[in-house]
Coordinates of C-alpha atoms in Angstrom, one line a residue:
Chain T
M1 CA -2.3 -109.1 -23.4
K2 CA -2.0 -108.9 -27.3
L3 CA 1.6 -108.0 -28.2
R4 CA 0.0 -105.4 -30.6
D5 CA -1.4 -103.7 -27.5
L6 CA 1.6 -104.3 -25.2
V7 CA 3.6 -102.7 -27.6
R8 CA 1.2 -99.5 -27.9
L9 CA 1.0 -99.2 -24.1
A10 CA 4.4 -99.4 -23.4
G11 CA 5.7 -97.3 -26.0
L12 CA 8.0 -99.6 -28.1
E13 CA 9.4 -99.3 -31.4
V14 CA 8.4 -101.4 -33.8
L15 CA 11.0 -103.2 -35.9
A16 CA 9.2 -106.4 -36.6
L17 CA 5.8 -107.7 -35.8
P18 CA 4.9 -110.4 -37.6
D19 CA 2.1 -111.4 -35.4
G20 CA 0.7 -108.6 -33.4
E21 CA -2.6 -110.8 -32.2
V22 CA -0.5 -113.3 -30.1
E23 CA -1.0 -113.4 -26.5
V24 CA 1.8 -112.5 -24.3
R25 CA 1.5 -113.4 -20.6
H26 CA 5.1 -113.2 -19.3
G27 CA 8.1 -111.1 -19.4
Y28 CA 11.6 -112.3 -19.0
T29 CA 14.5 -110.3 -18.6
S30 CA 18.1 -111.9 -19.6
D31 CA 21.5 -111.1 -21.5
L32 CA 22.6 -114.6 -21.1
L33 CA 21.5 -116.9 -23.8
S34 CA 22.1 -120.3 -21.9
D35 CA 19.6 -118.7 -19.2
V36 CA 16.8 -117.7 -21.1
M37 CA 16.8 -121.3 -22.6
G38 CA 16.8 -122.3 -19.3
H39 CA 14.1 -120.4 -17.7
C40 CA 12.4 -118.0 -20.0
P41 CA 8.7 -118.9 -19.6
E42 CA 6.6 -119.7 -22.9
D43 CA 4.3 -117.0 -24.4
S44 CA 6.6 -114.1 -23.0
I45 CA 8.3 -111.1 -24.1
L46 CA 12.3 -111.2 -23.6
I47 CA 13.7 -108.0 -22.3
T48 CA 17.5 -108.0 -23.1
V49 CA 20.5 -106.0 -24.3
Q50 CA 21.7 -108.8 -26.4
N51 CA 21.1 -107.4 -30.1
H52 CA 22.5 -110.5 -31.8
K53 CA 21.2 -113.2 -34.1
N54 CA 21.2 -115.7 -31.5
T55 CA 18.7 -114.4 -29.1
V56 CA 16.2 -114.9 -32.2
A57 CA 17.4 -118.2 -32.2
V58 CA 16.8 -118.5 -28.6
S59 CA 13.7 -117.0 -28.3
T60 CA 12.3 -119.2 -30.9
L61 CA 13.6 -122.1 -28.6
A62 CA 12.2 -121.1 -26.0
G63 CA 8.8 -120.1 -26.7
A64 CA 9.5 -116.1 -26.6
H65 CA 6.8 -114.1 -28.8
A66 CA 8.8 -110.8 -28.8
I67 CA 12.4 -109.5 -27.9
L68 CA 12.6 -106.0 -26.7
V69 CA 16.2 -104.8 -26.9
V70 CA 17.0 -102.1 -24.6
H71 CA 19.1 -98.8 -24.7
N72 CA 18.2 -98.7 -28.4
R73 CA 20.9 -100.9 -29.5
P74 CA 21.4 -101.1 -33.1
I75 CA 19.9 -104.0 -34.5
P76 CA 21.9 -105.9 -36.8
D77 CA 20.6 -106.6 -40.3
E78 CA 21.0 -110.5 -39.9
M79 CA 19.3 -110.1 -36.5
L80 CA 16.3 -108.5 -38.1
T81 CA 16.2 -110.9 -41.1
L82 CA 16.2 -113.7 -38.5
A83 CA 13.4 -112.4 -36.4
N84 CA 10.8 -112.2 -39.9
R85 CA 12.0 -115.3 -41.0
E86 CA 11.4 -117.0 -37.3
K87 CA 7.9 -115.2 -36.8
V88 CA 9.8 -113.7 -33.6
A89 CA 8.4 -109.8 -33.1
L90 CA 11.6 -107.6 -32.5
L91 CA 11.0 -104.4 -30.4
R92 CA 13.2 -101.4 -29.3
T93 CA 13.0 -99.0 -26.8
N94 CA 15.8 -96.2 -25.5
L95 CA 14.9 -97.3 -21.5
D96 CA 16.8 -99.3 -19.6
Q97 CA 16.3 -103.2 -18.4
F98 CA 14.9 -102.4 -14.9
T99 CA 12.8 -99.6 -16.2
I100 CA 11.3 -101.3 -18.7
S101 CA 10.8 -104.4 -17.0
C102 CA 9.2 -102.5 -14.1
R103 CA 6.9 -101.0 -16.8
I104 CA 5.8 -104.2 -18.6
G105 CA 5.5 -106.0 -15.2
A106 CA 2.6 -103.2 -14.6
L107 CA 1.3 -103.4 -17.9
L108 CA 1.0 -107.6 -17.7
G109 CA -0.2 -107.2 -14.1
L110 CA 1.6 -109.8 -13.0
E111 CA 2.2 -112.0 -10.0
A112 CA 5.7 -111.4 -11.6
R113 CA 6.4 -115.0 -12.3
G114 CA 9.3 -116.0 -9.9
Chain V
M1 CA 54.6 -101.5 -31.1
S2 CA 55.3 -99.9 -27.9
D3 CA 56.9 -96.8 -27.1
L4 CA 56.3 -97.4 -23.9
P5 CA 59.5 -97.8 -21.1
K6 CA 59.5 -101.4 -20.6
N7 CA 61.6 -101.3 -17.5
Y8 CA 59.4 -99.5 -15.3
I9 CA 57.6 -100.4 -12.2
S10 CA 56.0 -103.8 -13.1
E11 CA 53.6 -105.3 -10.5
P12 CA 52.9 -108.7 -11.2
G13 CA 51.4 -109.8 -7.7
L14 CA 49.4 -106.2 -7.5
N15 CA 50.6 -106.1 -3.8
G16 CA 53.1 -103.5 -4.6
E17 CA 53.1 -100.9 -1.7
G18 CA 54.3 -97.5 -2.5
V19 CA 52.4 -95.6 -5.3
E20 CA 54.8 -92.7 -6.3
Q21 CA 58.1 -93.6 -7.6
P22 CA 60.6 -90.9 -8.5
A23 CA 61.1 -90.7 -12.3
E24 CA 65.0 -90.4 -12.2
P25 CA 66.2 -93.7 -12.1
L26 CA 63.7 -95.0 -14.8
V27 CA 64.5 -92.0 -17.2
L28 CA 67.7 -93.8 -18.2
I29 CA 67.0 -97.2 -18.3
E30 CA 63.7 -95.9 -20.5
M31 CA 66.0 -93.8 -22.7
I32 CA 68.7 -96.5 -23.5
Q33 CA 65.9 -99.1 -24.5
R34 CA 63.9 -96.5 -26.6
L35 CA 66.8 -94.8 -28.7
K36 CA 67.9 -97.0 -31.3
V37 CA 71.6 -97.7 -32.7
R38 CA 70.4 -95.5 -35.6
D39 CA 69.3 -92.4 -33.2
V40 CA 72.8 -92.5 -32.1
M41 CA 75.4 -94.0 -34.8
T42 CA 77.4 -91.7 -37.2
S43 CA 75.9 -92.0 -40.5
K44 CA 77.5 -89.5 -42.8
L45 CA 80.5 -92.2 -43.4
V46 CA 83.6 -92.2 -44.6
T47 CA 84.8 -95.3 -46.4
V48 CA 87.1 -96.5 -48.7
V49 CA 88.0 -99.5 -51.4
R50 CA 89.6 -102.3 -50.9
A51 CA 92.4 -101.1 -53.6
S52 CA 93.0 -98.1 -51.1
P53 CA 96.4 -98.1 -49.6
L54 CA 96.6 -97.8 -46.1
R55 CA 98.5 -94.4 -45.8
E56 CA 95.2 -93.0 -47.5
V57 CA 93.2 -94.4 -44.9
Q58 CA 95.8 -92.9 -42.1
S59 CA 95.4 -89.0 -43.8
L60 CA 91.7 -89.7 -43.8
M61 CA 91.6 -90.4 -40.0
K62 CA 93.6 -87.4 -39.2
A63 CA 91.5 -85.1 -41.3
K64 CA 88.4 -86.2 -40.0
R65 CA 89.5 -87.2 -36.6
I66 CA 88.3 -90.7 -36.7
S67 CA 89.8 -93.9 -35.5
G68 CA 88.2 -96.3 -37.5
V69 CA 87.1 -96.3 -41.8
P70 CA 84.8 -99.1 -42.8
V71 CA 86.1 -100.7 -46.3
E72 CA 82.9 -100.6 -48.8
E73 CA 82.0 -101.2 -52.6
G74 CA 79.0 -100.7 -54.3
G75 CA 77.3 -101.3 -50.5
R76 CA 78.7 -104.2 -49.4
F77 CA 80.4 -103.8 -46.1
L78 CA 84.2 -105.9 -46.6
G79 CA 85.8 -104.9 -43.5
L80 CA 87.4 -102.2 -41.1
V81 CA 90.6 -100.3 -41.0
T82 CA 91.3 -99.2 -37.5
I83 CA 93.7 -97.1 -35.8
N84 CA 95.6 -100.1 -34.4
D85 CA 95.9 -101.5 -37.9
I86 CA 97.4 -97.9 -38.9
L87 CA 100.1 -97.8 -36.1
R88 CA 100.9 -101.6 -37.0
A89 CA 101.2 -100.6 -40.6
L90 CA 103.5 -98.1 -39.5
E91 CA 105.8 -100.1 -37.4
G92 CA 106.0 -102.9 -40.0
G93 CA 106.9 -100.9 -42.9
Y94 CA 103.9 -101.8 -44.7
I95 CA 102.0 -98.4 -44.8
D96 CA 101.8 -98.0 -48.5
E97 CA 100.5 -101.4 -48.9
T98 CA 96.3 -101.7 -49.6
C99 CA 93.5 -102.0 -47.3
Q100 CA 92.8 -105.6 -48.7
K101 CA 95.7 -107.2 -47.1
H102 CA 95.5 -105.6 -43.8
M103 CA 91.9 -104.4 -42.9
S104 CA 89.7 -106.7 -40.1
T105 CA 87.3 -108.7 -41.5
K106 CA 86.2 -110.9 -38.5
L107 CA 83.8 -108.3 -37.3
V108 CA 81.5 -107.9 -34.8
V109 CA 78.5 -105.6 -36.0
L110 CA 75.2 -104.0 -34.8
E111 CA 72.1 -103.7 -36.3
D112 CA 70.4 -100.5 -36.7
D113 CA 67.2 -101.1 -35.1
M114 CA 68.8 -102.9 -31.9
P115 CA 68.1 -100.5 -28.7
L116 CA 70.8 -98.6 -27.6
S117 CA 71.0 -101.0 -24.5
F118 CA 72.8 -103.6 -26.8
A119 CA 75.0 -101.5 -28.0
L120 CA 76.3 -100.6 -24.4
R121 CA 76.7 -104.1 -23.8
Y122 CA 78.6 -104.7 -26.7
F123 CA 80.8 -102.1 -25.9
E124 CA 81.6 -103.7 -22.4
N125 CA 81.9 -107.2 -23.6
Y126 CA 84.0 -106.5 -26.6
H127 CA 86.1 -103.7 -25.6
Y128 CA 86.0 -102.4 -29.2
G129 CA 86.1 -98.7 -29.6
R130 CA 83.9 -98.8 -32.6
F131 CA 81.0 -101.1 -34.2
P132 CA 79.9 -100.8 -37.8
V133 CA 76.3 -100.8 -38.3
I134 CA 74.5 -102.7 -40.7
N135 CA 70.7 -102.5 -41.6
R136 CA 68.0 -105.6 -42.3
E137 CA 69.5 -105.7 -45.9
Q138 CA 73.2 -106.2 -44.6
K139 CA 73.8 -103.1 -46.1
L140 CA 76.5 -100.8 -44.1
V141 CA 74.2 -97.7 -43.0
G142 CA 76.6 -96.1 -40.1
I143 CA 79.3 -96.8 -37.5
I144 CA 78.9 -95.8 -33.7
C145 CA 81.3 -95.1 -31.2
Q146 CA 81.5 -94.5 -27.6
R147 CA 81.7 -90.5 -28.4
D148 CA 78.4 -90.9 -30.1
I149 CA 76.7 -92.7 -27.3
N150 CA 77.7 -90.1 -24.5
R151 CA 76.9 -87.1 -27.1
A152 CA 73.2 -88.7 -27.6
L153 CA 73.0 -89.6 -24.0
L154 CA 73.7 -86.1 -23.0
L155 CA 71.3 -84.6 -25.1
E156 CA 68.6 -86.7 -24.3
L157 CA 69.1 -86.5 -20.8
A158 CA 68.9 -82.7 -21.1
N159 CA 66.0 -82.6 -23.2
E160 CA 64.4 -85.0 -20.3
L161 CA 65.6 -83.0 -17.4
N162 CA 63.7 -79.9 -19.2
R163 CA 60.6 -82.0 -19.3
L164 CA 60.6 -83.2 -16.1
E165 CA 61.5 -79.4 -14.7
S166 CA 58.4 -77.8 -16.6
E167 CA 56.2 -81.0 -15.4
W168 CA 57.3 -80.2 -11.5
V169 CA 56.7 -76.4 -12.3
L170 CA 53.5 -77.1 -13.6
S171 CA 52.6 -79.2 -10.7
K172 CA 53.7 -77.1 -8.1
A173 CA 51.8 -74.1 -9.7
T174 CA 48.2 -75.8 -9.8
A175 CA 48.9 -77.6 -6.3
Q176 CA 47.2 -80.4 -7.4
P177 CA 47.6 -83.9 -5.6
Y178 CA 47.1 -85.8 -8.6
N179 CA 49.6 -84.5 -10.7
L180 CA 52.1 -86.8 -9.0
Y181 CA 54.3 -89.3 -11.5
V182 CA 52.6 -92.6 -11.1
L183 CA 53.4 -95.2 -13.3
R184 CA 52.5 -99.0 -13.3
E185 CA 52.0 -101.9 -15.5
F186 CA 49.7 -105.3 -14.6
P187 CA 50.3 -108.4 -16.6
V188 CA 47.0 -110.0 -18.1
S189 CA 46.7 -113.6 -19.5
K190 CA 44.3 -115.0 -22.0
Y191 CA 41.1 -116.4 -20.4
D192 CA 42.0 -115.4 -17.2
F193 CA 38.4 -114.6 -15.9
E194 CA 39.7 -115.1 -12.4
N195 CA 42.3 -112.3 -12.2
A196 CA 40.6 -110.1 -15.1
G197 CA 39.7 -106.7 -13.6
K198 CA 41.7 -106.7 -10.8
A199 CA 44.1 -103.9 -12.1
A200 CA 40.8 -101.6 -12.5
N201 CA 39.9 -102.3 -9.2
K202 CA 43.3 -101.4 -7.6
I203 CA 43.7 -98.6 -9.9
K204 CA 40.3 -97.4 -8.8
Q205 CA 41.3 -97.9 -4.8
I206 CA 44.5 -95.9 -5.4
L207 CA 42.6 -93.0 -6.9
Q208 CA 40.0 -93.1 -4.1
E209 CA 42.7 -92.8 -1.7
K210 CA 44.6 -89.9 -3.5
K211 CA 40.8 -88.2 -3.4
F212 CA 40.7 -88.0 -6.9
P213 CA 37.2 -86.3 -8.2
P214 CA 34.6 -89.4 -8.2
K215 CA 33.8 -88.7 -12.1
V216 CA 37.3 -88.7 -12.9
I217 CA 38.2 -92.0 -10.9
R218 CA 34.9 -93.4 -12.9
R219 CA 36.1 -92.9 -16.2
I220 CA 39.5 -93.9 -15.5
A221 CA 38.5 -97.2 -14.0
V222 CA 35.7 -98.1 -16.8
A223 CA 38.4 -97.7 -19.4
A224 CA 40.7 -99.6 -17.6
Y225 CA 38.7 -102.6 -16.9
E226 CA 37.1 -102.4 -20.3
L227 CA 40.8 -102.7 -21.9
E228 CA 41.8 -105.5 -19.2
I229 CA 38.7 -107.5 -19.9
N230 CA 39.5 -106.8 -24.1
L231 CA 43.0 -108.5 -23.1
C232 CA 41.8 -111.3 -20.9
V233 CA 39.3 -112.2 -24.0
H234 CA 40.6 -111.2 -27.0
S235 CA 44.4 -111.0 -26.9
D236 CA 46.9 -113.8 -26.6
G237 CA 47.8 -112.0 -23.3
G238 CA 49.4 -108.7 -22.6
S239 CA 49.5 -105.9 -20.0
L240 CA 47.5 -102.8 -19.2
S241 CA 49.5 -100.1 -18.1
W242 CA 48.8 -96.5 -16.4
Q243 CA 50.5 -93.6 -15.7
I244 CA 49.4 -90.3 -14.3
S245 CA 51.2 -87.3 -14.5
N246 CA 50.4 -83.6 -15.8
G247 CA 47.0 -83.7 -15.0
R248 CA 46.3 -86.3 -17.6
A249 CA 45.8 -90.2 -17.1
E250 CA 46.9 -92.4 -19.8
I251 CA 45.8 -96.3 -20.0
I252 CA 47.5 -98.4 -22.1
A253 CA 46.7 -102.1 -23.0
T254 CA 49.2 -103.8 -25.6
D255 CA 48.9 -106.9 -26.5
S256 CA 51.3 -110.0 -28.8
G257 CA 48.3 -110.9 -30.9
P258 CA 46.4 -112.0 -32.5
G259 CA 45.8 -108.6 -33.6
I260 CA 42.7 -107.1 -35.0
V261 CA 41.6 -107.6 -38.9
D262 CA 39.3 -104.6 -39.5
L263 CA 39.5 -101.8 -36.8
E264 CA 37.1 -99.9 -37.9
W265 CA 34.4 -103.0 -37.5
A266 CA 35.9 -103.5 -34.0
C267 CA 35.1 -100.2 -32.6
K268 CA 31.5 -100.2 -34.0
D269 CA 28.9 -100.5 -31.1
G270 CA 27.7 -104.1 -31.4
N271 CA 30.4 -105.6 -33.4
S272 CA 32.7 -108.6 -31.6
T273 CA 34.6 -111.8 -32.5
A274 CA 33.7 -113.1 -28.9
N275 CA 31.5 -116.8 -29.0
E276 CA 29.0 -118.0 -26.5
W277 CA 31.5 -119.2 -24.2
I278 CA 32.8 -115.6 -23.6
R279 CA 29.3 -114.3 -24.0
S280 CA 28.2 -116.4 -20.8
F281 CA 30.8 -114.4 -18.8
G282 CA 28.7 -111.6 -19.5
F283 CA 31.2 -110.4 -22.2
G284 CA 31.5 -110.0 -25.6
A285 CA 28.8 -107.8 -26.6
G286 CA 30.9 -105.7 -28.9
M287 CA 30.7 -102.7 -26.3
G288 CA 34.1 -102.7 -24.7
L289 CA 36.1 -100.3 -27.0
V290 CA 32.6 -98.1 -27.3
N291 CA 32.8 -97.7 -23.9
V292 CA 36.4 -96.9 -23.8
K293 CA 36.1 -94.2 -26.4
R294 CA 33.2 -92.7 -24.4
V295 CA 34.7 -92.3 -21.1
A296 CA 38.2 -91.2 -23.2
D297 CA 39.2 -87.8 -23.9
E298 CA 41.7 -89.0 -26.3
F299 CA 41.6 -92.2 -27.9
E300 CA 44.0 -94.0 -30.2
I301 CA 44.2 -97.6 -31.4
E302 CA 46.6 -99.6 -33.6
S303 CA 46.7 -103.0 -34.7
T304 CA 48.7 -105.5 -37.0
V305 CA 47.4 -108.7 -37.5
N306 CA 49.8 -111.4 -36.3
V307 CA 51.9 -109.0 -34.3
G308 CA 49.3 -107.1 -31.4
T309 CA 47.1 -104.6 -30.7
R310 CA 47.8 -101.6 -28.9
V311 CA 45.2 -99.0 -27.0
K312 CA 45.6 -95.9 -25.7
A313 CA 43.0 -94.0 -23.8
V314 CA 43.4 -90.5 -22.2
I315 CA 41.8 -89.0 -19.5
Y316 CA 41.9 -85.2 -18.6
I317 CA 42.2 -84.7 -14.5
D318 CA 42.3 -81.2 -15.3
E319 CA 39.6 -79.6 -17.1
K320 CA 42.3 -77.2 -18.0
Q321 CA 43.8 -79.6 -20.4
K322 CA 40.3 -79.8 -22.2
D323 CA 40.6 -76.3 -22.8
E324 CA 44.3 -76.5 -24.3
S325 CA 43.4 -79.4 -26.8
Chain Z
M1 CA 15.4 -98.0 0.8
T2 CA 18.6 -99.6 1.8
V3 CA 20.4 -102.8 0.1
L4 CA 19.3 -104.5 3.6
E5 CA 15.7 -103.2 3.1
A6 CA 15.5 -104.1 -0.7
A7 CA 17.1 -108.0 0.3
R8 CA 13.9 -108.3 2.8
R9 CA 11.4 -107.4 0.6
L10 CA 12.8 -110.1 -2.0
N11 CA 12.9 -112.4 0.5
A12 CA 16.6 -112.8 -0.2
E13 CA 19.6 -114.2 1.6
V14 CA 22.6 -111.6 2.5
I15 CA 25.6 -113.6 1.9
V16 CA 28.2 -110.7 2.5
E17 CA 27.1 -107.5 4.3
G18 CA 29.4 -104.8 2.6
D19 CA 30.4 -100.8 3.9
A20 CA 27.4 -99.4 2.4
V21 CA 24.8 -101.2 3.9
T22 CA 22.6 -97.7 5.2
H23 CA 23.3 -95.7 2.0
P24 CA 19.7 -95.3 0.3
I25 CA 19.6 -97.1 -2.9
R26 CA 19.5 -94.0 -5.6
H27 CA 19.6 -95.8 -9.0
V28 CA 18.9 -99.6 -9.4
V29 CA 20.8 -101.1 -12.8
A30 CA 19.5 -104.8 -14.2
S31 CA 21.7 -106.5 -16.6
D32 CA 24.2 -109.7 -17.3
L33 CA 26.3 -107.6 -19.6
M34 CA 29.3 -106.1 -17.8
S35 CA 29.7 -103.3 -20.4
D36 CA 26.2 -102.6 -20.5
V37 CA 26.5 -102.1 -16.4
L38 CA 29.8 -99.8 -17.1
L39 CA 27.6 -97.4 -19.4
V40 CA 25.8 -96.1 -15.9
D41 CA 26.8 -92.6 -14.6
D42 CA 24.7 -92.6 -11.5
E43 CA 25.8 -93.5 -7.9
D44 CA 24.6 -95.5 -5.0
I45 CA 23.6 -98.1 -7.5
L46 CA 21.8 -101.7 -6.8
L47 CA 22.8 -104.0 -9.7
L48 CA 20.5 -107.2 -10.5
T49 CA 22.2 -109.6 -12.5
S50 CA 21.9 -113.3 -13.5
L51 CA 25.5 -113.6 -13.5
A52 CA 27.2 -115.4 -10.5
S53 CA 31.1 -114.5 -11.2
D54 CA 33.9 -112.4 -9.6
Q55 CA 34.0 -110.2 -12.5
V56 CA 30.0 -108.9 -11.4
L57 CA 31.5 -107.6 -8.0
R58 CA 34.2 -106.3 -9.9
T59 CA 32.2 -104.2 -12.4
A60 CA 30.5 -103.3 -9.3
H61 CA 33.1 -101.5 -7.7
I62 CA 34.0 -99.6 -10.8
I63 CA 30.5 -98.2 -10.9
G64 CA 30.6 -97.7 -7.0
A65 CA 27.3 -100.2 -6.5
V66 CA 26.5 -100.5 -3.1
G67 CA 25.0 -104.1 -3.2
V68 CA 24.5 -106.8 -5.8
I69 CA 21.5 -109.3 -6.1
V70 CA 22.2 -112.2 -8.0
V71 CA 18.9 -113.5 -9.2
N72 CA 17.3 -117.1 -10.4
G73 CA 18.4 -118.8 -7.1
K74 CA 22.2 -119.1 -8.6
S75 CA 24.6 -121.0 -6.3
L76 CA 27.6 -118.6 -5.7
P77 CA 31.1 -119.4 -6.5
T78 CA 33.3 -119.0 -3.1
S79 CA 35.6 -116.6 -4.8
M80 CA 32.9 -114.3 -5.4
V81 CA 31.9 -114.1 -1.3
Q82 CA 35.6 -113.6 -1.2
V83 CA 36.0 -110.8 -3.6
A84 CA 32.7 -109.0 -1.9
R85 CA 34.5 -108.8 1.1
D86 CA 37.5 -107.6 0.0
L87 CA 36.0 -105.1 -2.2
G88 CA 33.1 -104.2 0.5
I89 CA 30.0 -104.7 -1.5
T90 CA 27.0 -106.2 -0.1
L91 CA 25.9 -109.2 -2.1
I92 CA 22.8 -110.9 -2.0
K93 CA 21.3 -114.0 -3.4
S94 CA 17.5 -114.1 -4.6
D95 CA 15.3 -116.9 -6.0
K96 CA 13.4 -114.6 -8.2
T97 CA 13.8 -113.8 -11.8
K98 CA 15.9 -110.7 -12.7
Y99 CA 11.9 -109.6 -14.3
G100 CA 10.4 -110.5 -10.8
A101 CA 13.0 -108.9 -8.9
C102 CA 12.7 -105.8 -10.9
I103 CA 9.0 -105.3 -10.4
A104 CA 9.4 -106.3 -6.5
I105 CA 11.9 -103.4 -6.2
H106 CA 10.3 -101.1 -8.1
E107 CA 7.1 -101.7 -6.2
A108 CA 9.3 -101.2 -2.5
L109 CA 10.7 -98.2 -4.0
E110 CA 7.2 -96.5 -5.0
R111 CA 6.3 -97.2 -1.2
V112 CA 9.1 -95.7 0.4

């Protein structure tokens, strides 16, 4: 699914969307950056509570196209700046991790990896 | 830093049995720690100079009903003339000579910011009737004798008894089981992730046994847990203490450093000085103090760099407390 | 759905059976950040986490969780098993990712 469509269908707030046409195939939910580094699949959307610039760095390394911050956590300026520079989408929802993971899982229609 | 009693029940092993402790034996210990020499001493000083004759000291003692007169010039404390010096002078026939020649100069002094417990120990060890009190600048600021201590302690005891009595009456009146006087302290060591959180779990278990309202238990436990983790993650070590009395739960975290540079920044959601290693334990997201604030009815934080931090969270168990504040 | 049923749905291994194995799960929380978990106000919670530490159980106890599922097939430290027993919390280990476990639990809850 195109990231732009996922954003619309899941009702996500957009903070940075450098490329809406990019294809998102998986979801990955984690708040531990080492875990993201080790397990997050490519072409995915990372669902996390970690509103930190290091999340952007790890996402680029893991090949995630988007970071979705849950609980409407405040986004520090440096995180937004880095997301724009590294061409990673930065999205936000007021929902919790479980609820939004389920919603995105339903939209991506997965065999829900794992 | 802390105005907390230091000598109350401490529970290093977390395996103590009794929960309620009568407040009485603690009160006195707490009092002599809390009261400083300056709170008890006489600061309206009657002094003489070196050139003053001993006879002048004798009449001062008689007029003011005191037993020791410091010799002081321009704020400098030079010596002390005691009633024994005067008796010897009368006996030896040199009562008209000056203080300079006969005053005691080898003196044991107390400092004004020492706890009263210190003064008590001095009286026991030295068998003097009084001690001159100096401040940090070595200036003479007062004199303390046994009578001063007796008076101060009686006064404080009366206040404390009044307080306990009114608390007791209140707890009887509301007949709530959670108006018991509970006081505990848990030490927390730096980076001790194995034990961090144990105190909060223990608090929750105790409150569950006491049948506190579940929502209140949750809030107390959350505040205790976050403060405990903060001590473990950010401080050089400290202690978590909690007290329940009078329908209020007070949770206090104190540590001995390193202190917080920017309190406002540290209390803001998402701000944290934690490194990746700490984040890998599931902490350091900058939500801890925010969470404490969220569950607390009262929240206080004070910190001095290189000295330490003290955080206090109060949770009202009685809804009535809310109306009063 | 109870925690044991949830474990069955995930094909997960039950390491410790806690006190509340017959309680129906009323709320599911997924998180690896303990402060984030403490934000929850509900009761009878199932906690999904990729963190394998004693702290997960201590936090779960604070919020009154009925069970904890550690995902990603992480090996659990022995101390964790002991803490789960002490605090009476059901401890489950799953090979799924947290994302996958969320979806599977959600589907199971929908079906109940």
